[in-house]
Amino acid sequence: MKGWKFSKKGTSADILFERTGFDFFKKGENRIAENFISGISNAYADMEYFEYSQDNLQHGQDCADKWHTKFFSCVLVNLKAGNMPYFNLEPETLITRAGEKLGTGKKDIDFELAPDFSDNYYLYGNDEPAIREFFNMNVIHSFERNK
């Protein structure tokens, strides 16, 4: 790896959304991305590592609303060659399952041969055949081992 640089200064989540189209960067309030490490990892891809946080409103059992901050470690990979379909992958939760059942969420792409992966991850995108081809068993097993 060569040509890496560090920047503490944050980037607007709106800018990240514009660059990537990932819905993830539109969720929550007070969205902050900071501590960027970026550079060229090899001849095929540029990479960016950063910390990301967002505040989410949670409804308590006592009917009191409370803000909760979620923190994420993110990696953005810009492929210079080859095709990778647009997709979102996030932990599958009760909320994502309910959203799909009620028709307010995206259709989860599940894999019959990988029930563990399908139970733990909410995978969706516009080109399901291309996403299924990209998520071969090697990719799926990698996520299962590192969840």
PDB file of C-alpha atoms in Angstrom:
ATOM      1  CA  MET A   1       0.000   0.000   0.000  1.00  0.00           C
ATOM      2  CA  LYS A   2       1.303   3.403  -0.898  1.00  0.00           C
ATOM      3  CA  GLY A   3       0.242   7.010  -0.964  1.00  0.00           C
ATOM      4  CA  TRP A   4      -1.928   6.973   2.168  1.00  0.00           C
ATOM      5  CA  LYS A   5      -2.978  10.194   3.867  1.00  0.00           C
ATOM      6  CA  PHE A   6      -4.846  11.034   7.063  1.00  0.00           C
ATOM      7  CA  SER A   7      -7.401  13.771   7.630  1.00  0.00           C
ATOM      8  CA  LYS A   8      -9.131  14.333  10.960  1.00  0.00           C
ATOM      9  CA  LYS A   9     -11.536  16.852   9.452  1.00  0.00           C
ATOM     10  CA  GLY A  10     -15.042  15.505   8.960  1.00  0.00           C
ATOM     11  CA  THR A  11     -17.006  15.220   5.754  1.00  0.00           C
ATOM     12  CA  SER A  12     -20.708  15.873   5.471  1.00  0.00           C
ATOM     13  CA  ALA A  13     -22.836  12.737   5.311  1.00  0.00           C
ATOM     14  CA  ASP A  14     -24.719  14.467   2.494  1.00  0.00           C
ATOM     15  CA  ILE A  15     -21.499  14.540   0.468  1.00  0.00           C
ATOM     16  CA  LEU A  16     -20.932  10.844   1.200  1.00  0.00           C
ATOM     17  CA  PHE A  17     -24.487  10.128   0.037  1.00  0.00           C
ATOM     18  CA  GLU A  18     -23.922  12.113  -3.177  1.00  0.00           C
ATOM     19  CA  ARG A  19     -20.674  10.215  -3.858  1.00  0.00           C
ATOM     20  CA  THR A  20     -22.033   6.751  -3.093  1.00  0.00           C
ATOM     21  CA  GLY A  21     -25.833   6.794  -3.278  1.00  0.00           C
ATOM     22  CA  PHE A  22     -25.915   4.695  -0.081  1.00  0.00           C
ATOM     23  CA  ASP A  23     -29.122   5.255   1.916  1.00  0.00           C
ATOM     24  CA  PHE A  24     -27.088   4.551   5.044  1.00  0.00           C
ATOM     25  CA  PHE A  25     -25.652   8.079   4.901  1.00  0.00           C
ATOM     26  CA  LYS A  26     -29.156   9.613   5.014  1.00  0.00           C
ATOM     27  CA  LYS A  27     -30.278   7.895   8.246  1.00  0.00           C
ATOM     28  CA  GLY A  28     -30.367   9.609  11.629  1.00  0.00           C
ATOM     29  CA  GLU A  29     -29.408  13.131  12.681  1.00  0.00           C
ATOM     30  CA  ASN A  30     -26.059  14.837  13.378  1.00  0.00           C
ATOM     31  CA  ARG A  31     -24.306  12.572  10.875  1.00  0.00           C
ATOM     32  CA  ILE A  32     -20.526  12.954  11.104  1.00  0.00           C
ATOM     33  CA  ALA A  33     -17.700  11.268   9.197  1.00  0.00           C
ATOM     34  CA  GLU A  34     -14.163  11.899  10.432  1.00  0.00           C
ATOM     35  CA  ASN A  35     -10.667  10.458  10.839  1.00  0.00           C
ATOM     36  CA  PHE A  36     -10.218   9.588   7.171  1.00  0.00           C
ATOM     37  CA  ILE A  37      -7.381   7.413   5.934  1.00  0.00           C
ATOM     38  CA  SER A  38      -7.396   7.341   2.151  1.00  0.00           C
ATOM     39  CA  GLY A  39      -5.152   6.198  -0.642  1.00  0.00           C
ATOM     40  CA  ILE A  40      -4.414   3.659  -3.305  1.00  0.00           C
ATOM     41  CA  SER A  41      -4.403   0.092  -1.996  1.00  0.00           C
ATOM     42  CA  ASN A  42      -3.351  -1.454  -5.308  1.00  0.00           C
ATOM     43  CA  ALA A  43      -3.634  -0.950  -9.052  1.00  0.00           C
ATOM     44  CA  TYR A  44      -7.317  -1.892  -8.961  1.00  0.00           C
ATOM     45  CA  ALA A  45      -8.844   0.170  -6.180  1.00  0.00           C
ATOM     46  CA  ASP A  46      -8.745   3.336  -4.106  1.00  0.00           C
ATOM     47  CA  MET A  47      -9.821   2.937  -0.502  1.00  0.00           C
ATOM     48  CA  GLU A  48     -11.086   5.210   2.230  1.00  0.00           C
ATOM     49  CA  TYR A  49     -11.397   4.219   5.888  1.00  0.00           C
ATOM     50  CA  PHE A  50     -13.267   6.480   8.306  1.00  0.00           C
ATOM     51  CA  GLU A  51     -15.336   6.709  11.467  1.00  0.00           C
ATOM     52  CA  TYR A  52     -19.001   7.593  11.139  1.00  0.00           C
ATOM     53  CA  SER A  53     -21.649   8.440  13.728  1.00  0.00           C
ATOM     54  CA  GLN A  54     -25.340   9.249  13.639  1.00  0.00           C
ATOM     55  CA  ASP A  55     -27.924  10.106  16.289  1.00  0.00           C
ATOM     56  CA  ASN A  56     -31.167   8.161  16.287  1.00  0.00           C
ATOM     57  CA  LEU A  57     -34.341   8.856  18.239  1.00  0.00           C
ATOM     58  CA  GLN A  58     -35.523   5.881  20.291  1.00  0.00           C
ATOM     59  CA  HIS A  59     -38.897   5.599  21.920  1.00  0.00           C
ATOM     60  CA  GLY A  60     -38.566   4.331  25.494  1.00  0.00           C
ATOM     61  CA  GLN A  61     -41.007   2.079  27.303  1.00  0.00           C
ATOM     62  CA  ASP A  62     -41.872   4.996  29.546  1.00  0.00           C
ATOM     63  CA  CYS A  63     -42.973   6.917  26.409  1.00  0.00           C
ATOM     64  CA  ALA A  64     -39.960   9.198  26.747  1.00  0.00           C
ATOM     65  CA  ASP A  65     -37.999   9.778  23.560  1.00  0.00           C
ATOM     66  CA  LYS A  66     -34.229   9.471  23.918  1.00  0.00           C
ATOM     67  CA  TRP A  67     -31.401  10.152  21.503  1.00  0.00           C
ATOM     68  CA  HIS A  68     -28.907   7.354  20.979  1.00  0.00           C
ATOM     69  CA  THR A  69     -25.629   7.773  19.073  1.00  0.00           C
ATOM     70  CA  LYS A  70     -24.461   4.885  16.886  1.00  0.00           C
ATOM     71  CA  PHE A  71     -20.817   4.599  15.836  1.00  0.00           C
ATOM     72  CA  PHE A  72     -19.522   2.787  12.738  1.00  0.00           C
ATOM     73  CA  SER A  73     -16.159   1.994  11.157  1.00  0.00           C
ATOM     74  CA  CYS A  74     -16.549   2.295   7.385  1.00  0.00           C
ATOM     75  CA  VAL A  75     -14.603   1.398   4.282  1.00  0.00           C
ATOM     76  CA  LEU A  76     -15.369   2.780   0.830  1.00  0.00           C
ATOM     77  CA  VAL A  77     -13.734   1.017  -2.097  1.00  0.00           C
ATOM     78  CA  ASN A  78     -13.594   2.647  -5.508  1.00  0.00           C
ATOM     79  CA  LEU A  79     -12.913  -0.059  -8.086  1.00  0.00           C
ATOM     80  CA  LYS A  80     -10.912   1.131 -11.063  1.00  0.00           C
ATOM     81  CA  ALA A  81     -11.799  -1.865 -13.211  1.00  0.00           C
ATOM     82  CA  GLY A  82     -14.500  -4.503 -13.242  1.00  0.00           C
ATOM     83  CA  ASN A  83     -18.129  -4.352 -12.360  1.00  0.00           C
ATOM     84  CA  MET A  84     -19.657  -4.506  -8.939  1.00  0.00           C
ATOM     85  CA  PRO A  85     -23.420  -4.092  -8.595  1.00  0.00           C
ATOM     86  CA  TYR A  86     -24.921  -1.358  -6.439  1.00  0.00           C
ATOM     87  CA  PHE A  87     -26.191  -2.872  -3.180  1.00  0.00           C
ATOM     88  CA  ASN A  88     -26.695  -2.100   0.491  1.00  0.00           C
ATOM     89  CA  LEU A  89     -25.692  -4.571   3.181  1.00  0.00           C
ATOM     90  CA  GLU A  90     -26.509  -3.977   6.831  1.00  0.00           C
ATOM     91  CA  PRO A  91     -27.316  -6.043   9.914  1.00  0.00           C
ATOM     92  CA  GLU A  92     -30.779  -7.576   9.731  1.00  0.00           C
ATOM     93  CA  THR A  93     -32.927  -6.417  12.631  1.00  0.00           C
ATOM     94  CA  LEU A  94     -36.518  -6.594  13.771  1.00  0.00           C
ATOM     95  CA  ILE A  95     -37.003  -3.141  12.213  1.00  0.00           C
ATOM     96  CA  THR A  96     -35.684  -4.183   8.769  1.00  0.00           C
ATOM     97  CA  ARG A  97     -37.836  -7.363   8.824  1.00  0.00           C
ATOM     98  CA  ALA A  98     -40.939  -5.390   9.815  1.00  0.00           C
ATOM     99  CA  GLY A  99     -40.261  -2.756   7.140  1.00  0.00           C
ATOM    100  CA  GLU A 100     -40.033  -5.430   4.462  1.00  0.00           C
ATOM    101  CA  LYS A 101     -43.251  -7.138   5.645  1.00  0.00           C
ATOM    102  CA  LEU A 102     -45.131  -3.820   5.753  1.00  0.00           C
ATOM    103  CA  GLY A 103     -43.832  -2.822   2.335  1.00  0.00           C
ATOM    104  CA  THR A 104     -41.923   0.200   3.621  1.00  0.00           C
ATOM    105  CA  GLY A 105     -38.496  -1.408   3.348  1.00  0.00           C
ATOM    106  CA  LYS A 106     -36.538  -2.849   0.439  1.00  0.00           C
ATOM    107  CA  LYS A 107     -36.809  -6.525  -0.572  1.00  0.00           C
ATOM    108  CA  ASP A 108     -34.196  -8.540   1.321  1.00  0.00           C
ATOM    109  CA  ILE A 109     -32.134 -10.829  -0.923  1.00  0.00           C
ATOM    110  CA  ASP A 110     -31.804 -14.179   0.847  1.00  0.00           C
ATOM    111  CA  PHE A 111     -29.689 -17.194  -0.118  1.00  0.00           C
ATOM    112  CA  GLU A 112     -31.159 -20.685   0.372  1.00  0.00           C
ATOM    113  CA  LEU A 113     -27.704 -22.226   0.690  1.00  0.00           C
ATOM    114  CA  ALA A 114     -26.595 -19.642   3.269  1.00  0.00           C
ATOM    115  CA  PRO A 115     -29.332 -19.352   5.919  1.00  0.00           C
ATOM    116  CA  ASP A 116     -26.900 -17.948   8.524  1.00  0.00           C
ATOM    117  CA  PHE A 117     -25.927 -15.104   6.216  1.00  0.00           C
ATOM    118  CA  SER A 118     -29.549 -14.482   5.227  1.00  0.00           C
ATOM    119  CA  ASP A 119     -30.701 -14.393   8.859  1.00  0.00           C
ATOM    120  CA  ASN A 120     -27.988 -11.946   9.908  1.00  0.00           C
ATOM    121  CA  TYR A 121     -27.743  -9.536   6.970  1.00  0.00           C
ATOM    122  CA  TYR A 122     -30.236  -7.314   5.167  1.00  0.00           C
ATOM    123  CA  LEU A 123     -29.032  -7.229   1.550  1.00  0.00           C
ATOM    124  CA  TYR A 124     -30.857  -5.260  -1.115  1.00  0.00           C
ATOM    125  CA  GLY A 125     -30.355  -3.473  -4.394  1.00  0.00           C
ATOM    126  CA  ASN A 126     -31.920  -2.846  -7.794  1.00  0.00           C
ATOM    127  CA  ASP A 127     -30.205  -5.627  -9.784  1.00  0.00           C
ATOM    128  CA  GLU A 128     -30.884  -8.829  -7.818  1.00  0.00           C
ATOM    129  CA  PRO A 129     -29.339 -11.232 -10.400  1.00  0.00           C
ATOM    130  CA  ALA A 130     -26.065  -9.234 -10.467  1.00  0.00           C
ATOM    131  CA  ILE A 131     -26.016  -9.019  -6.651  1.00  0.00           C
ATOM    132  CA  ARG A 132     -26.560 -12.788  -6.362  1.00  0.00           C
ATOM    133  CA  GLU A 133     -23.703 -13.364  -8.809  1.00  0.00           C
ATOM    134  CA  PHE A 134     -21.393 -11.010  -6.875  1.00  0.00           C
ATOM    135  CA  PHE A 135     -22.253 -12.615  -3.512  1.00  0.00           C
ATOM    136  CA  ASN A 136     -20.820 -16.024  -4.321  1.00  0.00           C
ATOM    137  CA  MET A 137     -20.245 -18.536  -1.519  1.00  0.00           C
ATOM    138  CA  ASN A 138     -16.674 -17.263  -0.896  1.00  0.00           C
ATOM    139  CA  VAL A 139     -17.970 -13.743  -0.247  1.00  0.00           C
ATOM    140  CA  ILE A 140     -20.852 -15.025   1.888  1.00  0.00           C
ATOM    141  CA  HIS A 141     -18.564 -17.279   3.972  1.00  0.00           C
ATOM    142  CA  SER A 142     -16.235 -14.339   4.571  1.00  0.00           C
ATOM    143  CA  PHE A 143     -19.106 -12.343   6.087  1.00  0.00           C
ATOM    144  CA  GLU A 144     -20.275 -15.345   8.132  1.00  0.00           C
ATOM    145  CA  ARG A 145     -16.797 -15.824   9.613  1.00  0.00           C
ATOM    146  CA  ASN A 146     -16.357 -12.146  10.460  1.00  0.00           C
ATOM    147  CA  LYS A 147     -19.765 -11.091  11.769  1.00  0.00           C
TER     148      LYS A 147
END
